[in-house]
Amino acid sequence: MARIVTTCPTTGESVPTGYRSADIDLEQSSGAWSFRCSVCQQVHAWTASEARTEATERFAA
Ligand SMILES: [Zn+2]
């Protein structure tokens, strides 16, 4: 199952949100979530519109 990732606003790196595509449907959800970033250890907020799944990212690369 694909992990949902977003971009760390501090480092610009892709970081996992801790959610998976089975947990949240990004195309149907309009909420915001927060998570502790595994790169910079700060808490970031992310929304469905700025997140993506790793599978999508791989295809786009
Ligand atoms: Zn971060």
mmCIF file of N, CA, C and O and ligand atoms in Angstrom:
data_model
loop_
_atom_site.group_PDB
_atom_site.id
_atom_site.type_symbol
_atom_site.label_atom_id
_atom_site.label_comp_id
_atom_site.label_asym_id
_atom_site.label_seq_id
_atom_site.Cartn_x
_atom_site.Cartn_y
_atom_site.Cartn_z
ATOM 1 N N MET A 1 0.849 -1.202 0.000
ATOM 2 C CA MET A 1 0.000 0.000 0.000
ATOM 3 C C MET A 1 0.882 1.248 0.000
ATOM 4 O O MET A 1 1.860 1.314 0.719
ATOM 5 N N ALA A 2 0.551 2.199 -0.821
ATOM 6 C CA ALA A 2 1.412 3.361 -0.992
ATOM 7 C C ALA A 2 1.347 4.280 0.227
ATOM 8 O O ALA A 2 0.277 4.512 0.794
ATOM 9 N N ARG A 3 2.484 4.807 0.592
ATOM 10 C CA ARG A 3 2.527 5.803 1.652
ATOM 11 C C ARG A 3 2.161 7.168 1.079
ATOM 12 O O ARG A 3 2.478 7.476 -0.063
ATOM 13 N N ILE A 4 1.516 7.967 1.915
ATOM 14 C CA ILE A 4 1.238 9.351 1.534
ATOM 15 C C ILE A 4 2.416 10.202 1.995
ATOM 16 O O ILE A 4 2.813 10.152 3.151
ATOM 17 N N VAL A 5 2.969 10.962 1.073
ATOM 18 C CA VAL A 5 4.098 11.825 1.396
ATOM 19 C C VAL A 5 3.732 13.275 1.089
ATOM 20 O O VAL A 5 2.849 13.563 0.285
ATOM 21 N N THR A 6 4.426 14.181 1.754
ATOM 22 C CA THR A 6 4.268 15.587 1.454
ATOM 23 C C THR A 6 5.654 16.220 1.485
ATOM 24 O O THR A 6 6.650 15.533 1.708
ATOM 25 N N THR A 7 5.738 17.508 1.228
ATOM 26 C CA THR A 7 7.034 18.162 1.171
ATOM 27 C C THR A 7 7.301 18.903 2.468
ATOM 28 O O THR A 7 6.477 19.691 2.918
ATOM 29 N N CYS A 8 8.450 18.641 3.065
ATOM 30 C CA CYS A 8 8.851 19.358 4.279
ATOM 31 C C CYS A 8 9.105 20.815 3.922
ATOM 32 O O CYS A 8 9.923 21.100 3.051
ATOM 33 N N PRO A 9 8.409 21.760 4.569
ATOM 34 C CA PRO A 9 8.600 23.168 4.227
ATOM 35 C C PRO A 9 9.954 23.706 4.674
ATOM 36 O O PRO A 9 10.401 24.750 4.197
ATOM 37 N N THR A 10 10.616 23.000 5.572
ATOM 38 C CA THR A 10 11.916 23.452 6.060
ATOM 39 C C THR A 10 13.047 23.002 5.149
ATOM 40 O O THR A 10 13.943 23.777 4.812
ATOM 41 N N THR A 11 13.006 21.744 4.735
ATOM 42 C CA THR A 11 14.118 21.185 3.952
ATOM 43 C C THR A 11 13.770 20.992 2.486
ATOM 44 O O THR A 11 14.654 20.803 1.662
ATOM 45 N N GLY A 12 12.481 20.999 2.146
ATOM 46 C CA GLY A 12 12.066 20.773 0.771
ATOM 47 C C GLY A 12 12.098 19.318 0.348
ATOM 48 O O GLY A 12 11.888 19.009 -0.813
ATOM 49 N N GLU A 13 12.353 18.424 1.300
ATOM 50 C CA GLU A 13 12.419 17.009 0.977
ATOM 51 C C GLU A 13 11.039 16.356 1.098
ATOM 52 O O GLU A 13 10.188 16.808 1.853
ATOM 53 N N SER A 14 10.846 15.264 0.381
ATOM 54 C CA SER A 14 9.637 14.477 0.534
ATOM 55 C C SER A 14 9.714 13.690 1.827
ATOM 56 O O SER A 14 10.727 13.039 2.105
ATOM 57 N N VAL A 15 8.669 13.771 2.617
ATOM 58 C CA VAL A 15 8.636 13.064 3.887
ATOM 59 C C VAL A 15 7.323 12.300 4.014
ATOM 60 O O VAL A 15 6.273 12.779 3.571
ATOM 61 N N PRO A 16 7.365 11.114 4.599
ATOM 62 C CA PRO A 16 6.119 10.366 4.800
ATOM 63 C C PRO A 16 5.276 11.015 5.893
ATOM 64 O O PRO A 16 5.797 11.474 6.912
ATOM 65 N N THR A 17 3.969 11.049 5.658
ATOM 66 C CA THR A 17 3.067 11.658 6.634
ATOM 67 C C THR A 17 2.669 10.691 7.731
ATOM 68 O O THR A 17 2.083 11.080 8.720
ATOM 69 N N GLY A 18 2.958 9.406 7.523
ATOM 70 C CA GLY A 18 2.519 8.390 8.466
ATOM 71 C C GLY A 18 1.176 7.788 8.103
ATOM 72 O O GLY A 18 0.733 6.831 8.719
ATOM 73 N N TYR A 19 0.536 8.354 7.081
ATOM 74 C CA TYR A 19 -0.719 7.805 6.582
ATOM 75 C C TYR A 19 -0.449 7.028 5.303
ATOM 76 O O TYR A 19 0.556 7.243 4.630
ATOM 77 N N ARG A 20 -1.380 6.145 4.992
ATOM 78 C CA ARG A 20 -1.292 5.403 3.738
ATOM 79 C C ARG A 20 -2.509 5.702 2.893
ATOM 80 O O ARG A 20 -3.517 6.194 3.385
ATOM 81 N N SER A 21 -2.392 5.399 1.624
ATOM 82 C CA SER A 21 -3.478 5.736 0.693
ATOM 83 C C SER A 21 -4.777 5.014 1.048
ATOM 84 O O SER A 21 -5.851 5.434 0.633
ATOM 85 N N ALA A 22 -4.667 3.928 1.807
ATOM 86 C CA ALA A 22 -5.884 3.245 2.251
ATOM 87 C C ALA A 22 -6.584 4.023 3.367
ATOM 88 O O ALA A 22 -7.778 3.843 3.591
ATOM 89 N N ASP A 23 -5.838 4.868 4.061
ATOM 90 C CA ASP A 23 -6.394 5.610 5.201
ATOM 91 C C ASP A 23 -7.130 6.868 4.747
ATOM 92 O O ASP A 23 -8.154 7.239 5.303
ATOM 93 N N ILE A 24 -6.590 7.545 3.750
ATOM 94 C CA ILE A 24 -7.120 8.822 3.302
ATOM 95 C C ILE A 24 -7.203 8.812 1.781
ATOM 96 O O ILE A 24 -6.221 8.488 1.107
ATOM 97 N N ASP A 25 -8.362 9.168 1.252
ATOM 98 C CA ASP A 25 -8.500 9.332 -0.188
ATOM 99 C C ASP A 25 -8.192 10.793 -0.521
ATOM 100 O O ASP A 25 -8.984 11.686 -0.247
ATOM 101 N N LEU A 26 -7.029 11.023 -1.107
ATOM 102 C CA LEU A 26 -6.586 12.402 -1.324
ATOM 103 C C LEU A 26 -7.503 13.169 -2.270
ATOM 104 O O LEU A 26 -7.613 14.385 -2.193
ATOM 105 N N GLU A 27 -8.141 12.446 -3.186
ATOM 106 C CA GLU A 27 -9.004 13.139 -4.141
ATOM 107 C C GLU A 27 -10.349 13.508 -3.547
ATOM 108 O O GLU A 27 -11.059 14.350 -4.073
ATOM 109 N N GLN A 28 -10.706 12.858 -2.444
ATOM 110 C CA GLN A 28 -12.007 13.109 -1.824
ATOM 111 C C GLN A 28 -11.893 13.961 -0.559
ATOM 112 O O GLN A 28 -12.877 14.505 -0.079
ATOM 113 N N SER A 29 -10.703 14.062 0.005
ATOM 114 C CA SER A 29 -10.532 14.715 1.297
ATOM 115 C C SER A 29 -10.137 16.174 1.119
ATOM 116 O O SER A 29 -9.358 16.511 0.231
ATOM 117 N N SER A 30 -10.665 17.027 1.966
ATOM 118 C CA SER A 30 -10.302 18.435 1.909
ATOM 119 C C SER A 30 -9.776 18.932 3.254
ATOM 120 O O SER A 30 -9.559 20.112 3.447
ATOM 121 N N GLY A 31 -9.553 18.027 4.181
ATOM 122 C CA GLY A 31 -9.104 18.411 5.514
ATOM 123 C C GLY A 31 -7.616 18.659 5.582
ATOM 124 O O GLY A 31 -6.901 18.563 4.595
ATOM 125 N N ALA A 32 -7.158 18.996 6.772
ATOM 126 C CA ALA A 32 -5.731 19.169 7.017
ATOM 127 C C ALA A 32 -5.331 18.268 8.180
ATOM 128 O O ALA A 32 -6.115 18.026 9.090
ATOM 129 N N TRP A 33 -4.121 17.780 8.116
ATOM 130 C CA TRP A 33 -3.590 16.905 9.157
ATOM 131 C C TRP A 33 -2.233 17.442 9.593
ATOM 132 O O TRP A 33 -1.600 18.215 8.877
ATOM 133 N N SER A 34 -1.803 17.005 10.747
ATOM 134 C CA SER A 34 -0.464 17.371 11.186
ATOM 135 C C SER A 34 0.316 16.100 11.506
ATOM 136 O O SER A 34 -0.260 15.060 11.818
ATOM 137 N N PHE A 35 1.613 16.194 11.402
ATOM 138 C CA PHE A 35 2.470 15.044 11.660
ATOM 139 C C PHE A 35 3.840 15.554 12.083
ATOM 140 O O PHE A 35 4.211 16.696 11.807
ATOM 141 N N ARG A 36 4.585 14.680 12.764
ATOM 142 C CA ARG A 36 5.950 15.057 13.128
ATOM 143 C C ARG A 36 6.878 14.608 12.009
ATOM 144 O O ARG A 36 6.946 13.442 11.673
ATOM 145 N N CYS A 37 7.593 15.546 11.475
ATOM 146 C CA CYS A 37 8.429 15.325 10.308
ATOM 147 C C CYS A 37 9.628 14.448 10.663
ATOM 148 O O CYS A 37 10.319 14.699 11.652
ATOM 149 N N SER A 38 9.859 13.430 9.830
ATOM 150 C CA SER A 38 10.979 12.537 10.099
ATOM 151 C C SER A 38 12.312 13.138 9.648
ATOM 152 O O SER A 38 13.368 12.612 9.970
ATOM 153 N N VAL A 39 12.277 14.224 8.910
ATOM 154 C CA VAL A 39 13.509 14.863 8.439
ATOM 155 C C VAL A 39 13.983 15.920 9.434
ATOM 156 O O VAL A 39 15.123 15.923 9.864
ATOM 157 N N CYS A 40 13.103 16.846 9.814
ATOM 158 C CA CYS A 40 13.539 17.967 10.656
ATOM 159 C C CYS A 40 12.957 17.901 12.066
ATOM 160 O O CYS A 40 13.272 18.752 12.890
ATOM 161 N N GLN A 41 12.101 16.910 12.331
ATOM 162 C CA GLN A 41 11.555 16.652 13.665
ATOM 163 C C GLN A 41 10.574 17.711 14.140
ATOM 164 O O GLN A 41 10.170 17.722 15.301
ATOM 165 N N GLN A 42 10.164 18.617 13.271
ATOM 166 C CA GLN A 42 9.143 19.584 13.633
ATOM 167 C C GLN A 42 7.779 19.049 13.227
ATOM 168 O O GLN A 42 7.666 18.134 12.418
ATOM 169 N N VAL A 43 6.725 19.657 13.787
ATOM 170 C CA VAL A 43 5.371 19.280 13.417
ATOM 171 C C VAL A 43 4.911 20.180 12.276
ATOM 172 O O VAL A 43 4.977 21.401 12.369
ATOM 173 N N HIS A 44 4.485 19.556 11.186
ATOM 174 C CA HIS A 44 3.986 20.289 10.033
ATOM 175 C C HIS A 44 2.510 19.969 9.829
ATOM 176 O O HIS A 44 2.049 18.885 10.148
ATOM 177 N N ALA A 45 1.799 20.906 9.244
ATOM 178 C CA ALA A 45 0.447 20.639 8.773
ATOM 179 C C ALA A 45 0.507 20.364 7.277
ATOM 180 O O ALA A 45 1.312 20.946 6.559
ATOM 181 N N TRP A 46 -0.356 19.464 6.819
ATOM 182 C CA TRP A 46 -0.427 19.198 5.372
ATOM 183 C C TRP A 46 -1.869 19.011 4.989
ATOM 184 O O TRP A 46 -2.698 18.638 5.802
ATOM 185 N N THR A 47 -2.177 19.284 3.744
ATOM 186 C CA THR A 47 -3.524 19.107 3.228
ATOM 187 C C THR A 47 -3.490 18.119 2.072
ATOM 188 O O THR A 47 -2.431 17.863 1.495
ATOM 189 N N ALA A 48 -4.640 17.602 1.738
ATOM 190 C CA ALA A 48 -4.713 16.599 0.675
ATOM 191 C C ALA A 48 -4.195 17.164 -0.646
ATOM 192 O O ALA A 48 -3.581 16.451 -1.434
ATOM 193 N N SER A 49 -4.403 18.436 -0.898
ATOM 194 C CA SER A 49 -4.023 19.004 -2.195
ATOM 195 C C SER A 49 -2.519 19.093 -2.369
ATOM 196 O O SER A 49 -2.016 19.140 -3.491
ATOM 197 N N GLU A 50 -1.766 19.124 -1.267
ATOM 198 C CA GLU A 50 -0.309 19.239 -1.406
ATOM 199 C C GLU A 50 0.399 17.920 -1.136
ATOM 200 O O GLU A 50 1.622 17.844 -1.227
ATOM 201 N N ALA A 51 -0.366 16.886 -0.818
ATOM 202 C CA ALA A 51 0.229 15.581 -0.581
ATOM 203 C C ALA A 51 0.106 14.710 -1.817
ATOM 204 O O ALA A 51 -0.642 15.011 -2.745
ATOM 205 N N ARG A 52 0.841 13.630 -1.835
ATOM 206 C CA ARG A 52 0.778 12.682 -2.955
ATOM 207 C C ARG A 52 1.191 11.318 -2.429
ATOM 208 O O ARG A 52 1.770 11.204 -1.350
ATOM 209 N N THR A 53 0.907 10.307 -3.197
ATOM 210 C CA THR A 53 1.352 8.979 -2.800
ATOM 211 C C THR A 53 2.701 8.691 -3.426
ATOM 212 O O THR A 53 3.060 9.233 -4.463
ATOM 213 N N GLU A 54 3.446 7.820 -2.802
ATOM 214 C CA GLU A 54 4.765 7.465 -3.346
ATOM 215 C C GLU A 54 4.641 6.840 -4.716
ATOM 216 O O GLU A 54 5.493 7.017 -5.569
ATOM 217 N N ALA A 55 3.585 6.075 -4.953
ATOM 218 C CA ALA A 55 3.399 5.449 -6.257
ATOM 219 C C ALA A 55 3.258 6.500 -7.341
ATOM 220 O O ALA A 55 3.852 6.397 -8.408
ATOM 221 N N THR A 56 2.488 7.547 -7.071
ATOM 222 C CA THR A 56 2.315 8.635 -8.022
ATOM 223 C C THR A 56 3.637 9.324 -8.298
ATOM 224 O O THR A 56 3.982 9.632 -9.429
ATOM 225 N N GLU A 57 4.400 9.522 -7.232
ATOM 226 C CA GLU A 57 5.682 10.200 -7.366
ATOM 227 C C GLU A 57 6.626 9.383 -8.244
ATOM 228 O O GLU A 57 7.355 9.906 -9.062
ATOM 229 N N ARG A 58 6.579 8.067 -8.064
ATOM 230 C CA ARG A 58 7.480 7.200 -8.836
ATOM 231 C C ARG A 58 7.136 7.274 -10.328
ATOM 232 O O ARG A 58 8.004 7.338 -11.176
ATOM 233 N N PHE A 59 5.846 7.272 -10.643
ATOM 234 C CA PHE A 59 5.440 7.335 -12.040
ATOM 235 C C PHE A 59 5.822 8.666 -12.662
ATOM 236 O O PHE A 59 6.136 8.753 -13.829
ATOM 237 N N ALA A 60 5.780 9.727 -11.862
ATOM 238 C CA ALA A 60 6.045 11.045 -12.400
ATOM 239 C C ALA A 60 7.526 11.277 -12.648
ATOM 240 O O ALA A 60 7.903 12.131 -13.435
ATOM 241 N N ALA A 61 8.378 10.510 -11.987
ATOM 242 C CA ALA A 61 9.812 10.756 -12.063
ATOM 243 C C ALA A 61 10.406 10.307 -13.399
ATOM 244 O O ALA A 61 9.802 9.532 -14.107
HETATM 245 ZN ZN ZN B 1 10.150 18.941 8.176
#
